[in-house]
CSV table of C-alpha atoms in Angstrom, one decimal:
chain,number,residue,atom,x,y,z
A,1,MET,CA,94.5,180.8,99.0
A,2,GLN,CA,93.7,181.9,95.5
A,3,ASP,CA,97.3,181.2,94.4
A,4,LEU,CA,97.1,177.7,95.9
A,5,GLN,CA,93.9,176.9,94.1
A,6,ARG,CA,95.3,178.3,90.8
A,7,SER,CA,98.4,176.1,91.2
A,8,LYS,CA,96.3,173.0,91.7
A,9,THR,CA,94.2,173.9,88.6
A,10,ILE,CA,97.3,174.4,86.4
A,11,SER,CA,98.8,171.2,87.7
A,12,THR,CA,95.6,169.3,86.8
A,13,ARG,CA,95.7,170.8,83.3
A,14,GLN,CA,99.3,169.8,82.9
A,15,GLN,CA,98.5,166.3,83.9
A,16,LYS,CA,95.8,166.1,81.2
A,17,ILE,CA,98.3,167.3,78.6
A,18,ALA,CA,100.8,164.6,79.8
A,19,ALA,CA,98.1,161.9,79.6
A,20,GLN,CA,97.3,162.8,76.0
A,21,ALA,CA,101.0,162.8,75.1
A,22,ARG,CA,101.5,159.5,76.8
A,23,GLN,CA,98.5,157.8,75.1
A,24,ALA,CA,99.5,159.1,71.6
A,25,PRO,CA,103.4,159.1,71.4
A,26,GLU,CA,103.3,159.9,67.7
A,27,LYS,CA,100.7,162.7,68.0
A,28,SER,CA,101.6,166.2,66.9
A,29,PHE,CA,99.7,168.7,69.0
A,30,THR,CA,98.1,171.5,66.9
A,31,SER,CA,96.0,173.1,69.5
A,32,LEU,CA,97.7,174.0,72.8
A,33,ASN,CA,97.5,177.8,73.0
A,34,HIS,CA,94.1,177.7,74.7
A,35,HIS,CA,96.0,176.7,77.9
A,36,LEU,CA,97.8,180.0,77.7
A,37,ASP,CA,95.4,182.2,79.6
A,38,ILE,CA,95.6,184.7,82.5
A,39,ASP,CA,95.7,182.0,85.2
A,40,TRP,CA,98.5,180.2,83.3
A,41,LEU,CA,100.5,183.5,83.2
A,42,HIS,CA,99.9,184.1,86.9
A,43,GLU,CA,101.4,180.7,87.6
A,44,ALA,CA,104.3,181.3,85.3
A,45,TYR,CA,104.9,184.6,87.1
A,46,LYS,CA,104.9,182.8,90.4
A,47,ARG,CA,107.5,180.3,89.2
A,48,THR,CA,109.8,183.0,87.7
A,49,ARG,CA,112.7,184.1,89.8
A,50,LYS,CA,112.3,187.6,91.2
A,51,ASP,CA,115.9,188.2,92.2
A,52,GLY,CA,117.6,187.6,88.9
A,53,ALA,CA,119.6,190.1,86.9
A,54,VAL,CA,117.6,192.5,84.7
A,55,GLY,CA,117.4,192.3,81.0
A,56,ILE,CA,117.8,194.9,78.3
A,57,ASP,CA,114.8,196.9,79.4
A,58,GLN,CA,116.1,197.2,83.0
A,59,MET,CA,112.7,196.2,84.3
A,60,THR,CA,112.8,194.6,87.8
A,61,ALA,CA,110.4,192.1,89.2
A,62,ALA,CA,109.2,194.6,91.8
A,63,GLU,CA,108.5,197.2,89.1
A,64,TYR,CA,106.6,194.7,87.1
A,65,ALA,CA,104.5,193.6,90.1
A,66,GLU,CA,103.3,197.2,90.7
A,67,ASN,CA,100.7,196.7,88.0
A,68,LEU,CA,100.8,193.0,87.7
A,69,GLU,CA,97.3,192.2,86.5
A,70,ALA,CA,97.3,194.8,83.7
A,71,ASN,CA,100.8,193.8,82.7
A,72,LEU,CA,100.0,190.1,82.5
A,73,GLN,CA,96.8,190.8,80.5
A,74,ASP,CA,98.6,193.0,78.1
A,75,LEU,CA,101.3,190.3,77.7
A,76,LEU,CA,98.7,187.7,77.0
A,77,ASN,CA,96.9,189.8,74.4
A,78,ARG,CA,100.2,190.4,72.5
A,79,ALA,CA,101.3,186.8,72.7
A,80,LYS,CA,97.9,185.5,71.3
A,81,SER,CA,97.6,188.1,68.6
A,82,GLY,CA,101.1,187.8,67.3
A,83,ARG,CA,102.0,191.4,68.3
A,84,TYR,CA,104.5,190.2,71.0
A,85,TRP,CA,108.1,191.4,70.2
A,86,ALA,CA,110.9,189.3,71.7
A,87,PRO,CA,113.6,191.8,72.9
A,88,PRO,CA,117.2,190.9,72.4
A,89,VAL,CA,118.9,189.0,75.2
A,90,ARG,CA,121.5,190.9,77.3
A,91,ARG,CA,124.7,188.9,77.2
A,92,VAL,CA,127.2,188.8,80.1
A,93,HIS,CA,130.3,186.7,80.6
A,94,ILE,CA,131.0,184.6,83.7
A,95,PRO,CA,134.3,183.0,84.7
A,96,LYS,CA,135.1,179.5,83.3
A,97,GLY,CA,138.0,177.2,83.8
A,98,ASP,CA,140.5,176.4,86.5
A,99,ASP,CA,142.1,179.8,86.7
A,100,GLY,CA,139.1,182.0,85.9
A,101,SER,CA,140.8,183.5,82.8
A,102,LYS,CA,138.3,182.1,80.4
A,103,THR,CA,134.6,183.0,80.3
A,104,ARG,CA,131.4,181.7,78.9
A,105,PRO,CA,128.4,183.8,77.7
A,106,ILE,CA,125.1,183.8,79.6
A,107,GLY,CA,121.9,185.4,78.2
A,108,ILE,CA,119.6,187.4,80.4
A,109,PRO,CA,116.1,187.9,79.0
A,110,ALA,CA,113.8,190.8,80.0
A,111,PHE,CA,111.6,190.0,83.0
A,112,GLU,CA,108.4,189.9,80.9
A,113,ASP,CA,110.2,187.6,78.5
A,114,LYS,CA,111.0,185.3,81.3
A,115,ILE,CA,107.4,185.0,82.3
A,116,LEU,CA,106.2,184.2,78.8
A,117,GLN,CA,109.0,181.7,78.3
A,118,ARG,CA,108.1,180.0,81.6
A,119,ALA,CA,104.5,179.8,80.5
A,120,VAL,CA,105.4,178.1,77.2
A,121,ALA,CA,107.9,175.8,78.9
A,122,MET,CA,105.0,174.8,81.3
A,123,ILE,CA,103.1,173.6,78.2
A,124,LEU,CA,106.0,171.8,76.5
A,125,GLU,CA,107.2,170.1,79.7
A,126,PRO,CA,104.3,167.6,80.2
A,127,ILE,CA,104.5,166.6,76.5
A,128,TYR,CA,108.2,165.9,76.3
A,129,GLU,CA,108.4,164.3,79.7
A,130,GLN,CA,106.6,161.4,78.2
A,131,ASP,CA,109.2,161.2,75.4
A,132,PHE,CA,112.5,161.9,77.2
A,133,LEU,CA,114.4,158.8,78.3
A,134,ASP,CA,115.7,157.8,81.7
A,135,CYS,CA,119.3,158.5,80.6
A,136,SER,CA,118.6,162.3,80.6
A,137,TYR,CA,118.7,164.2,83.9
A,138,GLY,CA,119.3,167.8,83.3
A,139,PHE,CA,116.7,170.5,83.8
A,140,ARG,CA,113.8,168.0,84.2
A,141,PRO,CA,111.2,167.9,87.0
A,142,ARG,CA,112.1,165.6,89.9
A,143,ARG,CA,115.6,164.9,88.5
A,144,SER,CA,118.9,166.2,89.6
A,145,ALA,CA,122.6,166.2,89.1
A,146,HIS,CA,123.0,163.9,92.2
A,147,GLN,CA,120.7,161.3,90.7
A,148,ALA,CA,122.8,161.4,87.5
A,149,LEU,CA,126.0,160.9,89.7
A,150,ASP,CA,124.4,158.1,91.6
A,151,THR,CA,123.3,156.3,88.5
A,152,ALA,CA,126.8,156.7,86.9
A,153,TRP,CA,128.4,155.3,90.1
A,154,LYS,CA,126.1,152.3,90.2
A,155,LYS,CA,126.6,151.5,86.5
A,156,LEU,CA,130.3,151.8,86.7
A,157,MET,CA,130.4,149.5,89.8
A,158,GLU,CA,128.3,147.0,87.9
A,159,ILE,CA,130.6,146.7,85.0
A,160,GLY,CA,133.8,147.1,87.0
A,161,GLY,CA,134.6,150.5,85.5
A,162,GLY,CA,135.0,149.4,81.9
A,163,TRP,CA,135.8,152.0,79.3
A,164,VAL,CA,134.4,155.5,79.6
A,165,ILE,CA,133.9,158.1,76.9
A,166,GLU,CA,133.6,161.7,78.0
A,167,VAL,CA,131.7,163.6,75.3
A,168,ASP,CA,132.2,167.4,75.1
A,169,ILE,CA,130.3,169.3,72.5
A,170,LYS,CA,132.2,172.4,71.3
A,171,SER,CA,130.2,175.6,72.0
A,172,TYR,CA,126.9,173.7,72.0
A,173,TYR,CA,124.5,176.5,72.7
A,174,ASP,CA,126.2,178.8,70.1
A,175,VAL,CA,126.1,176.3,67.2
A,176,LEU,CA,122.8,174.5,67.8
A,177,ASP,CA,121.0,174.4,64.4
A,178,LYS,CA,117.8,176.4,64.5
A,179,ALA,CA,116.3,174.7,61.5
A,180,GLN,CA,116.9,171.2,62.9
A,181,LEU,CA,115.4,172.3,66.2
A,182,ARG,CA,112.3,173.5,64.5
A,183,GLU,CA,112.0,170.2,62.7
A,184,PHE,CA,112.4,168.2,65.9
A,185,LEU,CA,109.8,170.5,67.6
A,186,HIS,CA,107.2,170.1,64.8
A,187,ARG,CA,107.2,166.3,65.4
A,188,ARG,CA,105.3,167.0,68.6
A,189,VAL,CA,104.1,170.6,68.6
A,190,ARG,CA,102.5,172.4,65.7
A,191,ASP,CA,100.4,175.0,67.5
A,192,GLY,CA,100.8,178.2,65.6
A,193,VAL,CA,101.0,180.5,68.6
A,194,LEU,CA,103.6,178.5,70.4
A,195,VAL,CA,105.7,177.8,67.3
A,196,ARG,CA,105.7,181.5,66.5
A,197,LEU,CA,106.8,182.5,70.0
A,198,ILE,CA,109.6,180.0,70.0
A,199,GLY,CA,110.7,181.3,66.6
A,200,LYS,CA,110.8,184.8,67.9
A,201,TRP,CA,113.0,183.8,70.8
A,202,LEU,CA,115.4,181.9,68.6
A,203,ASN,CA,115.7,185.0,66.3
A,204,ALA,CA,115.6,187.7,69.1
A,205,GLY,CA,119.3,188.5,68.8
A,206,VAL,CA,121.9,189.3,71.5
A,207,TRP,CA,122.7,192.7,73.0
A,208,GLU,CA,126.3,193.2,74.1
A,209,ASP,CA,128.4,196.3,74.5
A,210,GLY,CA,125.7,198.6,73.1
A,211,GLN,CA,125.2,196.6,69.9
A,212,THR,CA,122.6,193.9,68.9
A,213,PHE,CA,123.8,190.8,67.0
A,214,TYR,CA,121.6,188.2,65.2
A,215,PRO,CA,123.5,184.9,65.2
A,216,GLU,CA,122.4,182.5,62.5
A,217,SER,CA,122.7,179.5,64.9
A,218,GLY,CA,122.4,178.7,68.6
A,219,THR,CA,120.1,179.6,71.4
A,220,PRO,CA,121.1,181.9,74.3
A,221,GLN,CA,122.3,180.0,77.3
A,222,GLY,CA,120.4,181.4,80.3
A,223,GLY,CA,116.9,181.7,78.7
A,224,VAL,CA,114.1,180.2,80.6
A,225,VAL,CA,112.9,178.1,77.6
A,226,SER,CA,116.4,177.2,76.4
A,227,PRO,CA,116.9,174.1,78.7
A,228,ILE,CA,113.9,172.3,77.3
A,229,LEU,CA,114.7,173.2,73.7
A,230,SER,CA,118.2,172.0,74.3
A,231,ASN,CA,116.9,168.7,75.7
A,232,ILE,CA,114.6,168.3,72.7
A,233,TYR,CA,117.5,168.7,70.4
A,234,LEU,CA,119.9,166.3,72.2
A,235,HIS,CA,117.1,163.8,72.8
A,236,GLU,CA,116.9,163.3,69.0
A,237,VAL,CA,120.6,163.7,68.3
A,238,MET,CA,122.0,161.5,71.1
A,239,ASP,CA,119.5,159.9,73.5
A,240,THR,CA,117.2,158.0,71.1
A,241,TRP,CA,120.1,157.1,68.8
A,242,PHE,CA,122.2,155.6,71.6
A,243,GLU,CA,119.3,153.7,73.3
A,244,ARG,CA,117.6,152.4,70.2
A,245,ASP,CA,120.4,152.1,67.6
A,246,VAL,CA,123.7,151.7,69.6
A,247,ARG,CA,123.0,149.7,72.7
A,248,PRO,CA,121.3,146.8,70.9
A,249,ARG,CA,124.4,146.4,68.7
A,250,MET,CA,126.8,146.3,71.6
A,251,LYS,CA,128.4,142.9,72.6
A,252,GLY,CA,128.5,143.8,76.3
A,253,PRO,CA,126.7,146.0,78.8
A,254,SER,CA,126.7,149.8,78.1
A,255,PHE,CA,125.1,152.9,79.5
A,256,MET,CA,124.7,156.6,78.9
A,257,ILE,CA,124.2,159.5,81.3
A,258,ARG,CA,123.4,163.0,80.0
A,259,PHE,CA,122.9,166.2,82.1
A,260,ALA,CA,122.1,169.0,79.6
A,261,ASP,CA,125.2,168.9,77.2
A,262,ASP,CA,127.4,166.9,79.7
A,263,ILE,CA,127.5,163.3,78.4
A,264,LEU,CA,129.1,160.2,79.7
A,265,LEU,CA,129.2,156.8,78.0
A,266,GLY,CA,130.2,153.6,79.7
A,267,PHE,CA,131.1,150.2,78.1
A,268,ALA,CA,132.1,146.9,79.6
A,269,ARG,CA,134.1,146.0,76.4
A,270,GLU,CA,136.9,148.0,74.8
A,271,ASP,CA,135.8,147.1,71.2
A,272,ASP,CA,132.3,148.4,71.9
A,273,ALA,CA,133.7,151.7,73.2
A,274,ARG,CA,136.1,152.1,70.2
A,275,ARG,CA,133.3,151.5,67.7
A,276,VAL,CA,131.1,154.2,69.3
A,277,MET,CA,134.1,156.6,69.7
A,278,ASP,CA,134.7,156.3,65.9
A,279,VAL,CA,131.2,157.1,64.9
A,280,LEU,CA,130.4,159.9,67.4
A,281,PRO,CA,132.0,162.7,65.3
A,282,LYS,CA,129.9,161.7,62.3
A,283,ARG,CA,126.7,161.5,64.3
A,284,PHE,CA,127.1,165.0,65.8
A,285,GLY,CA,128.4,166.4,62.6
A,286,LYS,CA,125.2,165.3,60.9
A,287,TYR,CA,123.3,167.8,63.1
A,288,GLY,CA,125.8,170.7,62.9
A,289,LEU,CA,127.6,169.9,66.1
A,290,THR,CA,131.4,169.4,66.7
A,291,LEU,CA,133.1,167.4,69.4
A,292,HIS,CA,135.9,169.1,71.3
A,293,PRO,CA,139.0,167.2,70.0
A,294,GLU,CA,140.9,167.5,73.4
A,295,LYS,CA,138.0,167.2,75.9
A,296,THR,CA,136.2,164.3,74.1
A,297,ARG,CA,138.2,161.2,75.1
A,298,MET,CA,138.0,157.5,75.8
A,299,LEU,CA,139.5,156.2,79.1
A,300,ASP,CA,140.4,152.8,80.3
A,301,PHE,CA,138.6,153.0,83.6
A,302,ARG,CA,138.6,149.3,84.6
A,303,ARG,CA,138.8,148.3,88.3
A,304,PRO,CA,142.5,148.2,89.4
A,305,GLY,CA,143.8,144.7,89.4
A,306,SER,CA,141.5,143.6,86.6
A,307,SER,CA,144.4,144.2,84.1
A,308,PRO,CA,148.1,144.7,84.4
A,309,GLY,CA,149.0,148.2,85.3
A,310,PRO,CA,152.3,150.1,85.4
A,311,GLY,CA,152.7,149.5,89.1
A,312,GLY,CA,151.5,145.9,89.3
A,313,PRO,CA,148.1,144.2,89.8
A,314,ASN,CA,147.3,146.3,92.9
A,315,GLU,CA,147.9,149.7,91.4
A,316,PRO,CA,145.3,151.7,89.5
A,317,SER,CA,145.6,151.2,85.7
A,318,SER,CA,143.1,153.9,84.6
A,319,PRO,CA,143.0,157.7,84.9
A,320,ALA,CA,140.3,159.8,86.6
A,321,TYR,CA,137.6,161.6,84.8
A,322,ASP,CA,135.3,164.6,85.7
A,323,LEU,CA,131.5,164.7,85.6
A,324,LEU,CA,129.2,167.4,87.0
A,325,GLY,CA,131.9,169.0,89.1
A,326,PHE,CA,133.3,165.8,90.6
A,327,THR,CA,136.5,163.8,89.8
A,328,HIS,CA,135.8,160.1,89.7
A,329,TYR,CA,138.6,157.7,90.5
A,330,TRP,CA,139.3,154.2,92.0
A,331,GLY,CA,140.1,154.0,95.7
A,332,LYS,CA,140.0,151.5,98.5
A,333,SER,CA,136.9,151.3,100.8
A,334,LEU,CA,137.2,150.9,104.6
A,335,LYS,CA,136.8,147.2,104.0
A,336,GLY,CA,139.8,147.2,101.6
A,337,ASN,CA,137.7,146.8,98.4
A,338,TRP,CA,138.2,148.8,95.2
A,339,VAL,CA,135.3,151.3,94.7
A,340,VAL,CA,134.7,154.3,92.5
A,341,LYS,CA,135.3,157.4,94.6
A,342,ARG,CA,134.4,161.0,94.0
A,343,LYS,CA,135.9,164.3,95.1
A,344,THR,CA,135.4,167.9,94.2
A,345,ALA,CA,137.0,168.6,90.8
A,346,LYS,CA,140.1,170.7,91.1
A,347,GLY,CA,138.8,173.4,88.8
A,348,ARG,CA,135.5,173.7,90.6
A,349,PHE,CA,137.2,173.8,94.0
A,350,ASN,CA,139.6,176.6,93.0
A,351,ARG,CA,136.8,178.6,91.3
A,352,ALA,CA,134.6,178.3,94.5
A,353,VAL,CA,137.5,179.5,96.7
A,354,ARG,CA,138.1,182.5,94.3
A,355,THR,CA,134.5,183.4,94.5
A,356,ILE,CA,134.6,183.4,98.3
A,357,ALA,CA,137.8,185.5,98.3
A,358,GLN,CA,136.3,188.1,95.9
A,359,TRP,CA,133.1,188.4,98.0
A,360,CYS,CA,135.2,188.9,101.2
A,361,ARG,CA,137.3,191.5,99.5
A,362,PHE,CA,134.4,193.6,98.2
A,363,ASN,CA,132.3,193.3,101.4
A,364,ARG,CA,135.0,193.5,104.0
A,365,HIS,CA,133.7,196.8,105.4
A,366,ARG,CA,130.2,195.5,106.1
A,367,PRO,CA,129.4,194.6,109.7
A,368,VAL,CA,131.0,191.3,110.7
A,369,LYS,CA,127.7,189.7,111.6
A,370,ASP,CA,126.3,190.5,108.2
A,371,GLN,CA,129.4,189.0,106.5
A,372,TRP,CA,129.1,185.9,108.7
A,373,GLN,CA,125.5,185.3,107.8
A,374,THR,CA,126.1,185.6,104.1
A,375,LEU,CA,129.2,183.4,104.3
A,376,CYS,CA,127.2,180.7,106.1
A,377,ARG,CA,124.7,180.7,103.3
A,378,LYS,CA,127.5,180.4,100.7
A,379,LEU,CA,129.1,177.5,102.5
A,380,ASP,CA,125.8,175.7,103.1
A,381,GLY,CA,125.2,176.0,99.4
A,382,HIS,CA,128.6,174.5,98.6
A,383,PHE,CA,128.1,171.7,101.0
A,384,GLY,CA,124.6,171.1,99.7
A,385,TYR,CA,126.0,170.3,96.3
A,386,TYR,CA,129.4,168.8,97.0
A,387,GLY,CA,128.5,167.1,100.2
A,388,ILE,CA,128.4,163.5,98.9
A,389,THR,CA,129.8,160.2,100.3
A,390,GLY,CA,133.6,160.2,100.4
A,391,ASN,CA,134.1,163.9,99.8
A,392,SER,CA,134.5,165.0,103.4
A,393,GLU,CA,138.2,165.9,102.9
A,394,ALA,CA,137.5,168.3,100.1
A,395,LEU,CA,134.6,169.9,102.1
A,396,GLN,CA,136.9,170.4,105.1
A,397,ARG,CA,139.6,172.0,102.9
A,398,PHE,CA,137.0,174.3,101.4
A,399,ARG,CA,135.8,175.4,104.8
A,400,HIS,CA,139.3,176.0,106.0
A,401,ALA,CA,140.1,178.0,102.8
A,402,ALA,CA,137.0,180.1,103.1
A,403,GLY,CA,138.0,180.9,106.7
A,404,LYS,CA,141.5,181.9,105.7
A,405,ARG,CA,140.2,184.3,103.0
A,406,TRP,CA,137.7,185.8,105.4
A,407,GLN,CA,140.4,186.3,108.1
A,408,TYR,CA,142.7,187.9,105.5
A,409,TRP,CA,140.2,190.5,104.2
A,410,LEU,CA,139.0,191.3,107.7
A,411,GLY,CA,142.6,192.2,108.4
A,412,ARG,CA,142.7,194.5,105.4
A,413,ARG,CA,139.8,196.7,106.8
A,414,SER,CA,142.4,198.9,108.4
A,415,GLN,CA,146.1,198.9,109.3
A,416,LYS,CA,145.4,198.5,113.0
A,417,ALA,CA,143.2,195.4,112.5
A,418,LYS,CA,144.4,192.3,114.2
A,419,THR,CA,145.1,189.7,111.5
A,420,SER,CA,146.5,186.7,113.4
A,421,TRP,CA,145.0,183.3,113.0
A,422,GLU,CA,144.6,183.1,116.8
A,423,TRP,CA,142.5,186.3,116.8
A,424,PHE,CA,140.4,184.9,114.0
A,425,LYS,CA,139.8,181.6,115.8
A,426,GLY,CA,138.5,183.7,118.7
A,427,LEU,CA,136.2,185.6,116.4
A,428,GLU,CA,135.0,182.3,114.9
A,429,LYS,CA,133.8,181.1,118.4
A,430,ARG,CA,131.3,183.9,118.3
A,431,TYR,CA,130.6,183.6,114.6
A,432,PRO,CA,131.2,179.9,113.7
A,433,LEU,CA,131.2,178.9,110.1
A,434,PRO,CA,129.0,175.9,109.3
A,435,PRO,CA,130.5,172.4,109.6
A,436,PRO,CA,131.4,170.5,106.4
A,437,ILE,CA,128.4,168.1,106.4
A,438,ALA,CA,128.0,165.6,103.6
A,439,LYS,CA,124.3,166.2,103.1
A,440,HIS,CA,124.0,163.6,100.3
A,441,SER,CA,125.9,160.9,102.3
A,442,ILE,CA,124.6,157.3,101.8
A,443,LEU,CA,124.7,156.8,105.6
A,444,ARG,CA,122.7,160.0,106.1
A,445,ARG,CA,120.1,158.8,103.6
A,446,ALA,CA,119.9,155.4,105.3
A,447,ALA,CA,119.3,157.0,108.7
A,448,ASN,CA,116.7,159.4,107.2
A,449,PRO,CA,115.1,157.6,104.2
């Protein structure tokens, strides 16, 4: 009951901050740290994941909770007095790419650091939500990747596909200019306590292989406060520039979709797309960012039949592109009309199958029922993201592939184990894997609005 009342109080205070930011869009807030009190930290603790990996101090959420009130009070005192020391972020590498041979770094802050970062993000969020534009979807309240995908689909259908620019920023989180970020931040937030804390996190360093490094640029990907800082940076670099300077100068319709550092631009006219494509490297270079020369590209994505293609007027004349884990391409609807279709991107599909196979391998000696329960959760999670209209074939293939990997590693438990597919089908009658349901289907939403 106390937690519920505290959450309502914090929500009301956030609404007041939002109202002030909305009424004064040019205002720079100089007094915000009074919101940072013990109730605010309790709410931040409540919103912090308890099952995440541990940071450099190896402190778990359960250990921190043993003396929660005293720990939060001590954290508050150190944050307010300037005595808080931001520990280095523990860096790990996770697979990236189609074959899993490449990796990308992820930063894992200490648990106490996560709480304080969450508390500061809870203050920044209501301010910047009044500034952020509709084209931005990543890591924002009540916004999701599926909303970004739906908007992109609608915009592309409206302009008949047009010309698409895929924007890929090279090592964005590693090269983000800290000085530029501070300048952008100061336009809205000048509170000394908050600015000092953010500065400490930006300069905290990275711990890897027993050594601590202090990069001159970048922000650790994985930090709790990193997503909103990233959005603040790209809001200035890309969002406002495109909406206020670029779109008014275009001769035809255009749009932009951004989810974190994944950016898609769409244009009805080729000359508009080429003009923007030419100026993009200069725009990003001005802020210390570099576009990936191979992954940043412009595509002729017009509706098939709208222009001569290599196979005649009825053949597709444009290649596919990937966005947020889906490959977008032109295909025929049930009524025979050309529509933009989407399917699980090949790289994401292969990576998901590898993950299932590795899990089955390392857990094959656990009781079958326990394996089945975990696999069901993993498949439900996959279907929960990739289960969109038109992607049923890829969902079915994934379910089949997951079953094959499970059957294979069950058979490796001992030399005497039965490994035939018929035997596994009998087992699956007792432990059925979940059906490949398109949870984000248009028909499903229409039936259950």
